[in-house]
Amino acid sequence: MISHGKNVKVFCANANRPFAEGICRKLWLPLGDCTVTTFADGEVSLTINESVRGSDVFLVQSTCKPVNNNLMELLIMIDACKRASAGRITAVIPYFGYARQDRKAKGRDPISAKLVANMIEAAGADRVLTMDLHAAQIQGFFDIPVDNLLANPAFVKYYMDKFPTNHEDMVVVSPDVGSVARSRTFANKMGMGLAIVDKRREKANCCEVMNVIGDVRGKKCILFDDMVDTAGSLCNAAKAIVEIGGATEVYACASHGVLSGPALERIANSPIKELTLLNTIPAPDGLPANINYIDISPVFADAIQRIYEENSMSVLF
């Protein structure tokens, strides 16, 4: 590896091509020419159709569903660039799959996030650029530099524009105890109060709301989380702060819209007036009217430019 490539090249596989194109538009660069297909038996086939020798290469690939296919495409892209003598390889992973498997919750559990980190390093990545890891300690699973961008600034700007006044009548709500730290940071930046939904999770993707901690009666609420998967937690929290807490309106935002299984139906039928997501994961078909997206690719473009120019990333946090 050399510390600085002679030029910047951005490639992507099949996970989120529009996101990579957005990055390239902001950087005034063409998207790198590569072909990613599959053989009849499902094996990934990849060809890079231009030279990357000595280049500072950025490979854009969210490991969203189909998670394993997208992960393999990323690993194979990294390997191809390494064998083609790229100067430096940065894996740009807007959504890092397997991030929820970051510890042993019970005996004989794997720590899959660490395994994925090992695989990315072994493939030949020199650094990783991602956003809002489900568990911040995953940065320590890597022995290469990791830049974990935060969605907070984008959501603060969005809601400041949407609600420029009367913040004393609004409350940021954490949908569970695990999201309190990020919700508190968001609430402080917005100048709003904080409430917490206390819940008991009986099994994966199922939860039972128990109580609302904090005063939300007669107020507008913004539920703040890092991801929405099946939307059970989010919709139960919204229902609780309306029926138990007495909130008047509920808005919600999250960095990653995984939106698995019954998520779209649940969100459409929930008290949530508007759910705002980032486009780190492509939007599925059939979105209900109360879901909208913010384009976060310009933030990644700024980060890529700073990495290439070896400037500080602190301003992006």
PDB file of C-alpha atoms in Angstrom:
ATOM      1  CA  MET A   1       0.000   0.000   0.000  1.00  0.00           C
ATOM      2  CA  ILE A   2       1.130   3.559  -0.667  1.00  0.00           C
ATOM      3  CA  SER A   3      -0.142   6.379   1.489  1.00  0.00           C
ATOM      4  CA  HIS A   4      -1.650   8.348  -1.365  1.00  0.00           C
ATOM      5  CA  GLY A   5      -2.952   7.211  -4.736  1.00  0.00           C
ATOM      6  CA  LYS A   6      -2.210   9.165  -7.883  1.00  0.00           C
ATOM      7  CA  ASN A   7      -5.916   9.678  -8.637  1.00  0.00           C
ATOM      8  CA  VAL A   8      -9.376   8.847  -7.307  1.00  0.00           C
ATOM      9  CA  LYS A   9     -11.560   6.108  -8.750  1.00  0.00           C
ATOM     10  CA  VAL A  10     -14.995   5.131  -7.449  1.00  0.00           C
ATOM     11  CA  PHE A  11     -16.542   1.749  -8.220  1.00  0.00           C
ATOM     12  CA  CYS A  12     -19.714   0.049  -7.092  1.00  0.00           C
ATOM     13  CA  ALA A  13     -21.347  -3.354  -7.382  1.00  0.00           C
ATOM     14  CA  ASN A  14     -25.091  -4.066  -7.374  1.00  0.00           C
ATOM     15  CA  ALA A  15     -26.234  -3.062  -3.865  1.00  0.00           C
ATOM     16  CA  ASN A  16     -26.929   0.657  -4.405  1.00  0.00           C
ATOM     17  CA  ARG A  17     -25.720   2.025  -7.725  1.00  0.00           C
ATOM     18  CA  PRO A  18     -27.740   5.302  -7.532  1.00  0.00           C
ATOM     19  CA  PHE A  19     -25.956   6.091  -4.255  1.00  0.00           C
ATOM     20  CA  ALA A  20     -22.534   5.640  -5.893  1.00  0.00           C
ATOM     21  CA  GLU A  21     -23.651   7.791  -8.823  1.00  0.00           C
ATOM     22  CA  GLY A  22     -24.646  10.522  -6.340  1.00  0.00           C
ATOM     23  CA  ILE A  23     -21.162  10.415  -4.823  1.00  0.00           C
ATOM     24  CA  CYS A  24     -19.574  10.709  -8.261  1.00  0.00           C
ATOM     25  CA  ARG A  25     -21.784  13.664  -9.223  1.00  0.00           C
ATOM     26  CA  LYS A  26     -20.633  15.564  -6.128  1.00  0.00           C
ATOM     27  CA  LEU A  27     -16.973  14.712  -6.845  1.00  0.00           C
ATOM     28  CA  TRP A  28     -17.295  15.502 -10.576  1.00  0.00           C
ATOM     29  CA  LEU A  29     -15.967  12.035 -11.381  1.00  0.00           C
ATOM     30  CA  PRO A  30     -17.243   9.293 -13.691  1.00  0.00           C
ATOM     31  CA  LEU A  31     -18.324   6.095 -11.974  1.00  0.00           C
ATOM     32  CA  GLY A  32     -15.677   3.422 -12.511  1.00  0.00           C
ATOM     33  CA  ASP A  33     -16.328   0.864 -15.233  1.00  0.00           C
ATOM     34  CA  CYS A  34     -16.814  -2.617 -13.816  1.00  0.00           C
ATOM     35  CA  THR A  35     -19.150  -5.506 -14.541  1.00  0.00           C
ATOM     36  CA  VAL A  36     -20.653  -7.566 -11.709  1.00  0.00           C
ATOM     37  CA  THR A  37     -22.780 -10.563 -12.658  1.00  0.00           C
ATOM     38  CA  THR A  38     -23.446 -14.075 -11.388  1.00  0.00           C
ATOM     39  CA  PHE A  39     -22.833 -17.458 -12.927  1.00  0.00           C
ATOM     40  CA  ALA A  40     -25.682 -19.946 -13.284  1.00  0.00           C
ATOM     41  CA  ASP A  41     -24.848 -21.518  -9.913  1.00  0.00           C
ATOM     42  CA  GLY A  42     -24.912 -18.153  -8.111  1.00  0.00           C
ATOM     43  CA  GLU A  43     -21.168 -17.470  -7.948  1.00  0.00           C
ATOM     44  CA  VAL A  44     -20.220 -13.797  -8.310  1.00  0.00           C
ATOM     45  CA  SER A  45     -18.348 -12.817 -11.460  1.00  0.00           C
ATOM     46  CA  LEU A  46     -16.570  -9.442 -11.501  1.00  0.00           C
ATOM     47  CA  THR A  47     -14.496  -7.673 -14.132  1.00  0.00           C
ATOM     48  CA  ILE A  48     -12.877  -4.245 -13.698  1.00  0.00           C
ATOM     49  CA  ASN A  49     -12.708  -2.713 -17.171  1.00  0.00           C
ATOM     50  CA  GLU A  50     -10.120   0.017 -16.525  1.00  0.00           C
ATOM     51  CA  SER A  51      -6.713   0.338 -14.898  1.00  0.00           C
ATOM     52  CA  VAL A  52      -6.549   0.988 -11.146  1.00  0.00           C
ATOM     53  CA  ARG A  53      -2.755   0.678 -10.806  1.00  0.00           C
ATOM     54  CA  GLY A  54      -1.573   3.148  -8.171  1.00  0.00           C
ATOM     55  CA  SER A  55      -5.040   4.705  -7.818  1.00  0.00           C
ATOM     56  CA  ASP A  56      -6.862   5.678  -4.637  1.00  0.00           C
ATOM     57  CA  VAL A  57      -9.843   3.347  -5.063  1.00  0.00           C
ATOM     58  CA  PHE A  58     -13.175   3.695  -3.241  1.00  0.00           C
ATOM     59  CA  LEU A  59     -15.556   0.727  -3.471  1.00  0.00           C
ATOM     60  CA  VAL A  60     -19.166   1.670  -2.641  1.00  0.00           C
ATOM     61  CA  GLN A  61     -21.284  -1.250  -1.467  1.00  0.00           C
ATOM     62  CA  SER A  62     -23.904  -1.446   1.294  1.00  0.00           C
ATOM     63  CA  THR A  63     -24.176  -4.935   2.750  1.00  0.00           C
ATOM     64  CA  CYS A  64     -27.963  -4.803   2.824  1.00  0.00           C
ATOM     65  CA  LYS A  65     -30.286  -7.563   1.627  1.00  0.00           C
ATOM     66  CA  PRO A  66     -29.427  -9.850  -0.041  1.00  0.00           C
ATOM     67  CA  VAL A  67     -26.739  -9.467   2.608  1.00  0.00           C
ATOM     68  CA  ASN A  68     -24.492 -12.392   1.739  1.00  0.00           C
ATOM     69  CA  ASN A  69     -24.521 -11.687  -2.009  1.00  0.00           C
ATOM     70  CA  ASN A  70     -23.655  -8.025  -1.464  1.00  0.00           C
ATOM     71  CA  LEU A  71     -20.945  -8.910   1.041  1.00  0.00           C
ATOM     72  CA  MET A  72     -19.342 -11.351  -1.409  1.00  0.00           C
ATOM     73  CA  GLU A  73     -19.464  -8.748  -4.190  1.00  0.00           C
ATOM     74  CA  LEU A  74     -17.638  -6.310  -1.909  1.00  0.00           C
ATOM     75  CA  LEU A  75     -14.975  -8.849  -0.941  1.00  0.00           C
ATOM     76  CA  ILE A  76     -14.398  -9.848  -4.554  1.00  0.00           C
ATOM     77  CA  MET A  77     -14.150  -6.190  -5.636  1.00  0.00           C
ATOM     78  CA  ILE A  78     -11.537  -5.572  -2.942  1.00  0.00           C
ATOM     79  CA  ASP A  79      -9.556  -8.632  -4.009  1.00  0.00           C
ATOM     80  CA  ALA A  80      -9.710  -7.660  -7.674  1.00  0.00           C
ATOM     81  CA  CYS A  81      -8.394  -4.145  -6.953  1.00  0.00           C
ATOM     82  CA  LYS A  82      -5.650  -5.467  -4.693  1.00  0.00           C
ATOM     83  CA  ARG A  83      -4.449  -7.901  -7.377  1.00  0.00           C
ATOM     84  CA  ALA A  84      -4.599  -5.068  -9.929  1.00  0.00           C
ATOM     85  CA  SER A  85      -2.082  -3.061  -7.831  1.00  0.00           C
ATOM     86  CA  ALA A  86      -4.426  -0.324  -6.573  1.00  0.00           C
ATOM     87  CA  GLY A  87      -2.549   2.206  -4.459  1.00  0.00           C
ATOM     88  CA  ARG A  88      -5.074   2.267  -1.613  1.00  0.00           C
ATOM     89  CA  ILE A  89      -8.454   0.556  -1.251  1.00  0.00           C
ATOM     90  CA  THR A  90     -11.239   2.052   0.853  1.00  0.00           C
ATOM     91  CA  ALA A  91     -14.389  -0.004   1.419  1.00  0.00           C
ATOM     92  CA  VAL A  92     -17.280   2.489   1.491  1.00  0.00           C
ATOM     93  CA  ILE A  93     -20.078   0.647   3.309  1.00  0.00           C
ATOM     94  CA  PRO A  94     -22.986   3.073   3.917  1.00  0.00           C
ATOM     95  CA  TYR A  95     -24.897   0.307   5.755  1.00  0.00           C
ATOM     96  CA  PHE A  96     -22.790  -2.301   7.533  1.00  0.00           C
ATOM     97  CA  GLY A  97     -24.678  -5.603   7.655  1.00  0.00           C
ATOM     98  CA  TYR A  98     -24.236  -8.025  10.578  1.00  0.00           C
ATOM     99  CA  ALA A  99     -23.642  -5.009  12.869  1.00  0.00           C
ATOM    100  CA  ARG A 100     -26.289  -6.230  15.328  1.00  0.00           C
ATOM    101  CA  GLN A 101     -24.292  -9.410  15.941  1.00  0.00           C
ATOM    102  CA  ASP A 102     -21.565  -7.557  17.818  1.00  0.00           C
ATOM    103  CA  ARG A 103     -21.353  -9.636  21.039  1.00  0.00           C
ATOM    104  CA  LYS A 104     -22.168 -12.990  22.578  1.00  0.00           C
ATOM    105  CA  ALA A 105     -25.676 -12.626  23.962  1.00  0.00           C
ATOM    106  CA  LYS A 106     -25.687 -16.234  25.154  1.00  0.00           C
ATOM    107  CA  GLY A 107     -23.475 -19.293  25.109  1.00  0.00           C
ATOM    108  CA  ARG A 108     -22.188 -20.545  21.737  1.00  0.00           C
ATOM    109  CA  ASP A 109     -23.225 -17.357  19.896  1.00  0.00           C
ATOM    110  CA  PRO A 110     -20.942 -16.151  17.099  1.00  0.00           C
ATOM    111  CA  ILE A 111     -19.705 -12.570  16.915  1.00  0.00           C
ATOM    112  CA  SER A 112     -20.505 -12.197  13.237  1.00  0.00           C
ATOM    113  CA  ALA A 113     -19.617  -8.500  13.006  1.00  0.00           C
ATOM    114  CA  LYS A 114     -16.043  -9.353  13.976  1.00  0.00           C
ATOM    115  CA  LEU A 115     -15.962 -12.163  11.401  1.00  0.00           C
ATOM    116  CA  VAL A 116     -17.095  -9.751   8.660  1.00  0.00           C
ATOM    117  CA  ALA A 117     -14.440  -7.251   9.749  1.00  0.00           C
ATOM    118  CA  ASN A 118     -11.790  -9.971   9.501  1.00  0.00           C
ATOM    119  CA  MET A 119     -12.980 -10.919   6.014  1.00  0.00           C
ATOM    120  CA  ILE A 120     -12.864  -7.316   4.758  1.00  0.00           C
ATOM    121  CA  GLU A 121      -9.323  -6.915   6.077  1.00  0.00           C
ATOM    122  CA  ALA A 122      -8.197 -10.279   4.700  1.00  0.00           C
ATOM    123  CA  ALA A 123      -9.582  -9.371   1.263  1.00  0.00           C
ATOM    124  CA  GLY A 124      -7.198  -6.399   1.196  1.00  0.00           C
ATOM    125  CA  ALA A 125      -9.074  -3.251   2.279  1.00  0.00           C
ATOM    126  CA  ASP A 126      -6.832  -0.490   3.659  1.00  0.00           C
ATOM    127  CA  ARG A 127      -9.598   1.464   5.395  1.00  0.00           C
ATOM    128  CA  VAL A 128     -13.372   1.510   5.878  1.00  0.00           C
ATOM    129  CA  LEU A 129     -15.868   4.358   5.553  1.00  0.00           C
ATOM    130  CA  THR A 130     -19.338   3.718   6.964  1.00  0.00           C
ATOM    131  CA  MET A 131     -22.228   5.462   8.721  1.00  0.00           C
ATOM    132  CA  ASP A 132     -23.969   5.018  12.074  1.00  0.00           C
ATOM    133  CA  LEU A 133     -22.739   1.572  13.054  1.00  0.00           C
ATOM    134  CA  HIS A 134     -25.349  -0.130  15.225  1.00  0.00           C
ATOM    135  CA  ALA A 135     -22.639  -0.596  17.859  1.00  0.00           C
ATOM    136  CA  ALA A 136     -19.807   1.945  17.817  1.00  0.00           C
ATOM    137  CA  GLN A 137     -17.347  -0.582  19.239  1.00  0.00           C
ATOM    138  CA  ILE A 138     -17.363  -2.398  15.881  1.00  0.00           C
ATOM    139  CA  GLN A 139     -14.733   0.161  14.856  1.00  0.00           C
ATOM    140  CA  GLY A 140     -12.412  -1.725  17.187  1.00  0.00           C
ATOM    141  CA  PHE A 141     -13.059  -5.004  15.364  1.00  0.00           C
ATOM    142  CA  PHE A 142     -10.860  -3.680  12.551  1.00  0.00           C
ATOM    143  CA  ASP A 143      -7.082  -3.229  12.633  1.00  0.00           C
ATOM    144  CA  ILE A 144      -7.324  -0.679   9.823  1.00  0.00           C
ATOM    145  CA  PRO A 145      -8.701   2.896  10.025  1.00  0.00           C
ATOM    146  CA  VAL A 146     -12.499   3.146  10.249  1.00  0.00           C
ATOM    147  CA  ASP A 147     -14.420   6.385   9.740  1.00  0.00           C
ATOM    148  CA  ASN A 148     -17.932   6.060  11.188  1.00  0.00           C
ATOM    149  CA  LEU A 149     -19.936   9.026   9.869  1.00  0.00           C
ATOM    150  CA  LEU A 150     -22.931  10.255  11.861  1.00  0.00           C
ATOM    151  CA  ALA A 151     -26.420  10.988  10.544  1.00  0.00           C
ATOM    152  CA  ASN A 152     -27.135  13.474  13.337  1.00  0.00           C
ATOM    153  CA  PRO A 153     -26.169  16.618  11.361  1.00  0.00           C
ATOM    154  CA  ALA A 154     -28.383  15.669   8.401  1.00  0.00           C
ATOM    155  CA  PHE A 155     -31.426  15.061  10.610  1.00  0.00           C
ATOM    156  CA  VAL A 156     -30.805  18.211  12.667  1.00  0.00           C
ATOM    157  CA  LYS A 157     -30.773  20.290   9.476  1.00  0.00           C
ATOM    158  CA  TYR A 158     -33.893  18.555   8.139  1.00  0.00           C
ATOM    159  CA  TYR A 159     -35.968  19.085  11.277  1.00  0.00           C
ATOM    160  CA  MET A 160     -34.653  22.608  11.902  1.00  0.00           C
ATOM    161  CA  ASP A 161     -35.924  23.514   8.434  1.00  0.00           C
ATOM    162  CA  LYS A 162     -39.205  21.665   9.009  1.00  0.00           C
ATOM    163  CA  PHE A 163     -39.805  23.041  12.526  1.00  0.00           C
ATOM    164  CA  PRO A 164     -37.920  26.350  12.789  1.00  0.00           C
ATOM    165  CA  THR A 165     -39.768  27.489  15.950  1.00  0.00           C
ATOM    166  CA  ASN A 166     -41.642  26.229  19.044  1.00  0.00           C
ATOM    167  CA  HIS A 167     -39.058  23.607  19.979  1.00  0.00           C
ATOM    168  CA  GLU A 168     -40.232  23.788  23.596  1.00  0.00           C
ATOM    169  CA  ASP A 169     -43.395  21.977  22.450  1.00  0.00           C
ATOM    170  CA  MET A 170     -41.402  19.123  20.931  1.00  0.00           C
ATOM    171  CA  VAL A 171     -39.652  16.093  22.448  1.00  0.00           C
ATOM    172  CA  VAL A 172     -37.100  13.665  21.027  1.00  0.00           C
ATOM    173  CA  VAL A 173     -38.007  10.097  21.986  1.00  0.00           C
ATOM    174  CA  SER A 174     -35.639   7.144  22.160  1.00  0.00           C
ATOM    175  CA  PRO A 175     -37.562   4.012  21.120  1.00  0.00           C
ATOM    176  CA  ASP A 176     -35.505   1.878  23.529  1.00  0.00           C
ATOM    177  CA  VAL A 177     -32.847   2.195  26.213  1.00  0.00           C
ATOM    178  CA  GLY A 178     -30.085   1.218  23.777  1.00  0.00           C
ATOM    179  CA  SER A 179     -30.677   4.322  21.656  1.00  0.00           C
ATOM    180  CA  VAL A 180     -30.624   6.821  24.538  1.00  0.00           C
ATOM    181  CA  ALA A 181     -27.088   8.110  23.920  1.00  0.00           C
ATOM    182  CA  ARG A 182     -27.652   8.964  20.250  1.00  0.00           C
ATOM    183  CA  SER A 183     -31.126  10.369  21.009  1.00  0.00           C
ATOM    184  CA  ARG A 184     -29.713  12.605  23.764  1.00  0.00           C
ATOM    185  CA  THR A 185     -27.108  14.020  21.381  1.00  0.00           C
ATOM    186  CA  PHE A 186     -29.813  14.706  18.799  1.00  0.00           C
ATOM    187  CA  ALA A 187     -32.105  16.311  21.406  1.00  0.00           C
ATOM    188  CA  ASN A 188     -29.303  18.590  22.653  1.00  0.00           C
ATOM    189  CA  LYS A 189     -28.562  19.793  19.132  1.00  0.00           C
ATOM    190  CA  MET A 190     -32.262  20.431  18.514  1.00  0.00           C
ATOM    191  CA  GLY A 191     -32.778  22.158  21.854  1.00  0.00           C
ATOM    192  CA  MET A 192     -35.582  19.736  22.761  1.00  0.00           C
ATOM    193  CA  GLY A 193     -36.415  17.550  25.745  1.00  0.00           C
ATOM    194  CA  LEU A 194     -35.829  13.801  25.819  1.00  0.00           C
ATOM    195  CA  ALA A 195     -38.148  10.891  26.599  1.00  0.00           C
ATOM    196  CA  ILE A 196     -37.554   7.126  26.544  1.00  0.00           C
ATOM    197  CA  VAL A 197     -39.801   4.224  25.667  1.00  0.00           C
ATOM    198  CA  ASP A 198     -39.062   1.329  28.026  1.00  0.00           C
ATOM    199  CA  LYS A 199     -39.745  -2.002  26.404  1.00  0.00           C
ATOM    200  CA  ARG A 200     -39.222  -5.682  26.994  1.00  0.00           C
ATOM    201  CA  ARG A 201     -38.077  -7.778  24.035  1.00  0.00           C
ATOM    202  CA  GLU A 202     -39.187 -11.388  24.356  1.00  0.00           C
ATOM    203  CA  LYS A 203     -37.519 -12.641  21.152  1.00  0.00           C
ATOM    204  CA  ALA A 204     -35.896 -11.310  17.983  1.00  0.00           C
ATOM    205  CA  ASN A 205     -38.057  -8.881  15.970  1.00  0.00           C
ATOM    206  CA  CYS A 206     -40.772  -8.921  18.645  1.00  0.00           C
ATOM    207  CA  CYS A 207     -41.138  -6.494  21.519  1.00  0.00           C
ATOM    208  CA  GLU A 208     -43.653  -5.448  24.166  1.00  0.00           C
ATOM    209  CA  VAL A 209     -43.824  -1.788  25.154  1.00  0.00           C
ATOM    210  CA  MET A 210     -43.971  -1.290  28.903  1.00  0.00           C
ATOM    211  CA  ASN A 211     -43.781   2.412  29.779  1.00  0.00           C
ATOM    212  CA  VAL A 212     -42.954   5.941  28.600  1.00  0.00           C
ATOM    213  CA  ILE A 213     -40.311   7.706  30.678  1.00  0.00           C
ATOM    214  CA  GLY A 214     -40.627  11.475  30.339  1.00  0.00           C
ATOM    215  CA  ASP A 215     -43.358  14.014  29.603  1.00  0.00           C
ATOM    216  CA  VAL A 216     -44.720  13.867  26.052  1.00  0.00           C
ATOM    217  CA  ARG A 217     -48.338  14.843  26.765  1.00  0.00           C
ATOM    218  CA  GLY A 218     -49.654  17.411  24.300  1.00  0.00           C
ATOM    219  CA  LYS A 219     -46.359  17.583  22.417  1.00  0.00           C
ATOM    220  CA  LYS A 220     -44.979  16.706  19.013  1.00  0.00           C
ATOM    221  CA  CYS A 221     -42.484  13.848  19.221  1.00  0.00           C
ATOM    222  CA  ILE A 222     -39.575  12.770  17.041  1.00  0.00           C
ATOM    223  CA  LEU A 223     -38.606   9.123  17.416  1.00  0.00           C
ATOM    224  CA  PHE A 224     -34.889   8.777  16.710  1.00  0.00           C
ATOM    225  CA  ASP A 225     -33.167   5.455  15.925  1.00  0.00           C
ATOM    226  CA  ASP A 226     -30.278   4.092  13.881  1.00  0.00           C
ATOM    227  CA  MET A 227     -32.258   1.580  11.798  1.00  0.00           C
ATOM    228  CA  VAL A 228     -35.753   0.327  11.032  1.00  0.00           C
ATOM    229  CA  ASP A 229     -35.936  -3.402  10.287  1.00  0.00           C
ATOM    230  CA  THR A 230     -39.378  -4.971  10.749  1.00  0.00           C
ATOM    231  CA  ALA A 231     -40.583  -1.670  12.320  1.00  0.00           C
ATOM    232  CA  GLY A 232     -42.109  -3.469  15.309  1.00  0.00           C
ATOM    233  CA  SER A 233     -40.140  -1.480  17.887  1.00  0.00           C
ATOM    234  CA  LEU A 234     -40.705   1.830  16.121  1.00  0.00           C
ATOM    235  CA  CYS A 235     -44.451   1.386  15.606  1.00  0.00           C
ATOM    236  CA  ASN A 236     -45.020   0.071  19.137  1.00  0.00           C
ATOM    237  CA  ALA A 237     -43.091   3.054  20.499  1.00  0.00           C
ATOM    238  CA  ALA A 238     -45.186   5.452  18.406  1.00  0.00           C
ATOM    239  CA  LYS A 239     -48.368   3.801  19.642  1.00  0.00           C
ATOM    240  CA  ALA A 240     -47.183   4.013  23.244  1.00  0.00           C
ATOM    241  CA  ILE A 241     -46.302   7.701  23.201  1.00  0.00           C
ATOM    242  CA  VAL A 242     -49.717   8.509  21.707  1.00  0.00           C
ATOM    243  CA  GLU A 243     -51.921   6.164  23.758  1.00  0.00           C
ATOM    244  CA  ILE A 244     -49.961   6.101  27.023  1.00  0.00           C
ATOM    245  CA  GLY A 245     -47.994   9.353  26.845  1.00  0.00           C
ATOM    246  CA  GLY A 246     -50.616  11.537  25.191  1.00  0.00           C
ATOM    247  CA  ALA A 247     -48.473  12.960  22.384  1.00  0.00           C
ATOM    248  CA  THR A 248     -50.284  14.918  19.670  1.00  0.00           C
ATOM    249  CA  GLU A 249     -48.090  14.092  16.654  1.00  0.00           C
ATOM    250  CA  VAL A 250     -45.341  11.533  16.027  1.00  0.00           C
ATOM    251  CA  TYR A 251     -42.515  11.865  13.540  1.00  0.00           C
ATOM    252  CA  ALA A 252     -39.666   9.393  13.205  1.00  0.00           C
ATOM    253  CA  CYS A 253     -36.242   9.208  11.621  1.00  0.00           C
ATOM    254  CA  ALA A 254     -33.560   6.554  11.233  1.00  0.00           C
ATOM    255  CA  SER A 255     -30.285   6.235   9.373  1.00  0.00           C
ATOM    256  CA  HIS A 256     -30.928   2.875   7.715  1.00  0.00           C
ATOM    257  CA  GLY A 257     -34.253   1.664   6.313  1.00  0.00           C
ATOM    258  CA  VAL A 258     -33.839  -2.117   6.255  1.00  0.00           C
ATOM    259  CA  LEU A 259     -37.639  -2.488   6.033  1.00  0.00           C
ATOM    260  CA  SER A 260     -37.960  -6.255   6.231  1.00  0.00           C
ATOM    261  CA  GLY A 261     -41.117  -8.388   6.307  1.00  0.00           C
ATOM    262  CA  PRO A 262     -44.227  -6.501   7.432  1.00  0.00           C
ATOM    263  CA  ALA A 263     -42.385  -3.179   7.947  1.00  0.00           C
ATOM    264  CA  LEU A 264     -44.138  -1.173   5.210  1.00  0.00           C
ATOM    265  CA  GLU A 265     -47.611  -2.276   6.284  1.00  0.00           C
ATOM    266  CA  ARG A 266     -46.867  -1.559   9.937  1.00  0.00           C
ATOM    267  CA  ILE A 267     -45.535   1.927   9.179  1.00  0.00           C
ATOM    268  CA  ALA A 268     -48.495   2.729   6.921  1.00  0.00           C
ATOM    269  CA  ASN A 269     -50.941   1.757   9.687  1.00  0.00           C
ATOM    270  CA  SER A 270     -49.006   3.365  12.548  1.00  0.00           C
ATOM    271  CA  PRO A 271     -49.534   6.761  14.232  1.00  0.00           C
ATOM    272  CA  ILE A 272     -46.281   7.963  12.608  1.00  0.00           C
ATOM    273  CA  LYS A 273     -47.076  11.008  10.506  1.00  0.00           C
ATOM    274  CA  GLU A 274     -43.740  10.910   8.679  1.00  0.00           C
ATOM    275  CA  LEU A 275     -40.765   8.529   8.747  1.00  0.00           C
ATOM    276  CA  THR A 276     -37.562  10.002   7.330  1.00  0.00           C
ATOM    277  CA  LEU A 277     -34.737   7.664   6.281  1.00  0.00           C
ATOM    278  CA  LEU A 278     -31.346   8.062   4.638  1.00  0.00           C
ATOM    279  CA  ASN A 279     -30.678   6.420   1.278  1.00  0.00           C
ATOM    280  CA  THR A 280     -27.844   4.206   2.584  1.00  0.00           C
ATOM    281  CA  ILE A 281     -30.127   1.320   1.562  1.00  0.00           C
ATOM    282  CA  PRO A 282     -32.205   1.498  -1.644  1.00  0.00           C
ATOM    283  CA  ALA A 283     -35.886   2.247  -1.117  1.00  0.00           C
ATOM    284  CA  PRO A 284     -38.147  -0.783  -1.703  1.00  0.00           C
ATOM    285  CA  ASP A 285     -41.101  -0.726  -4.047  1.00  0.00           C
ATOM    286  CA  GLY A 286     -44.544   0.182  -2.734  1.00  0.00           C
ATOM    287  CA  LEU A 287     -43.495   2.799  -0.190  1.00  0.00           C
ATOM    288  CA  PRO A 288     -46.401   4.195   1.857  1.00  0.00           C
ATOM    289  CA  ALA A 289     -47.006   7.932   1.669  1.00  0.00           C
ATOM    290  CA  ASN A 290     -45.592   8.585   5.155  1.00  0.00           C
ATOM    291  CA  ILE A 291     -42.005   7.498   4.298  1.00  0.00           C
ATOM    292  CA  ASN A 292     -39.505   9.835   2.684  1.00  0.00           C
ATOM    293  CA  TYR A 293     -35.744   9.760   2.081  1.00  0.00           C
ATOM    294  CA  ILE A 294     -32.817  12.174   2.475  1.00  0.00           C
ATOM    295  CA  ASP A 295     -29.900  11.846   0.056  1.00  0.00           C
ATOM    296  CA  ILE A 296     -26.777  11.411   2.185  1.00  0.00           C
ATOM    297  CA  SER A 297     -24.373  10.687  -0.707  1.00  0.00           C
ATOM    298  CA  PRO A 298     -22.938  14.270  -0.658  1.00  0.00           C
ATOM    299  CA  VAL A 299     -21.684  13.646   2.890  1.00  0.00           C
ATOM    300  CA  PHE A 300     -19.894  10.505   1.722  1.00  0.00           C
ATOM    301  CA  ALA A 301     -18.469  12.464  -1.220  1.00  0.00           C
ATOM    302  CA  ASP A 302     -17.054  15.049   1.204  1.00  0.00           C
ATOM    303  CA  ALA A 303     -15.576  12.252   3.316  1.00  0.00           C
ATOM    304  CA  ILE A 304     -13.969  10.628   0.269  1.00  0.00           C
ATOM    305  CA  GLN A 305     -12.435  13.934  -0.776  1.00  0.00           C
ATOM    306  CA  ARG A 306     -11.036  14.466   2.726  1.00  0.00           C
ATOM    307  CA  ILE A 307      -9.602  10.945   2.827  1.00  0.00           C
ATOM    308  CA  TYR A 308      -7.941  11.447  -0.555  1.00  0.00           C
ATOM    309  CA  GLU A 309      -6.523  14.861   0.403  1.00  0.00           C
ATOM    310  CA  GLU A 310      -5.551  13.536   3.857  1.00  0.00           C
ATOM    311  CA  ASN A 311      -7.531  16.260   5.636  1.00  0.00           C
ATOM    312  CA  SER A 312      -9.252  16.015   9.000  1.00  0.00           C
ATOM    313  CA  MET A 313     -12.656  14.311   9.115  1.00  0.00           C
ATOM    314  CA  SER A 314     -13.707  15.965  12.390  1.00  0.00           C
ATOM    315  CA  VAL A 315     -15.841  18.632  10.701  1.00  0.00           C
ATOM    316  CA  LEU A 316     -18.160  15.892   9.359  1.00  0.00           C
ATOM    317  CA  PHE A 317     -19.001  14.737  12.884  1.00  0.00           C
TER     318      PHE A 317
END
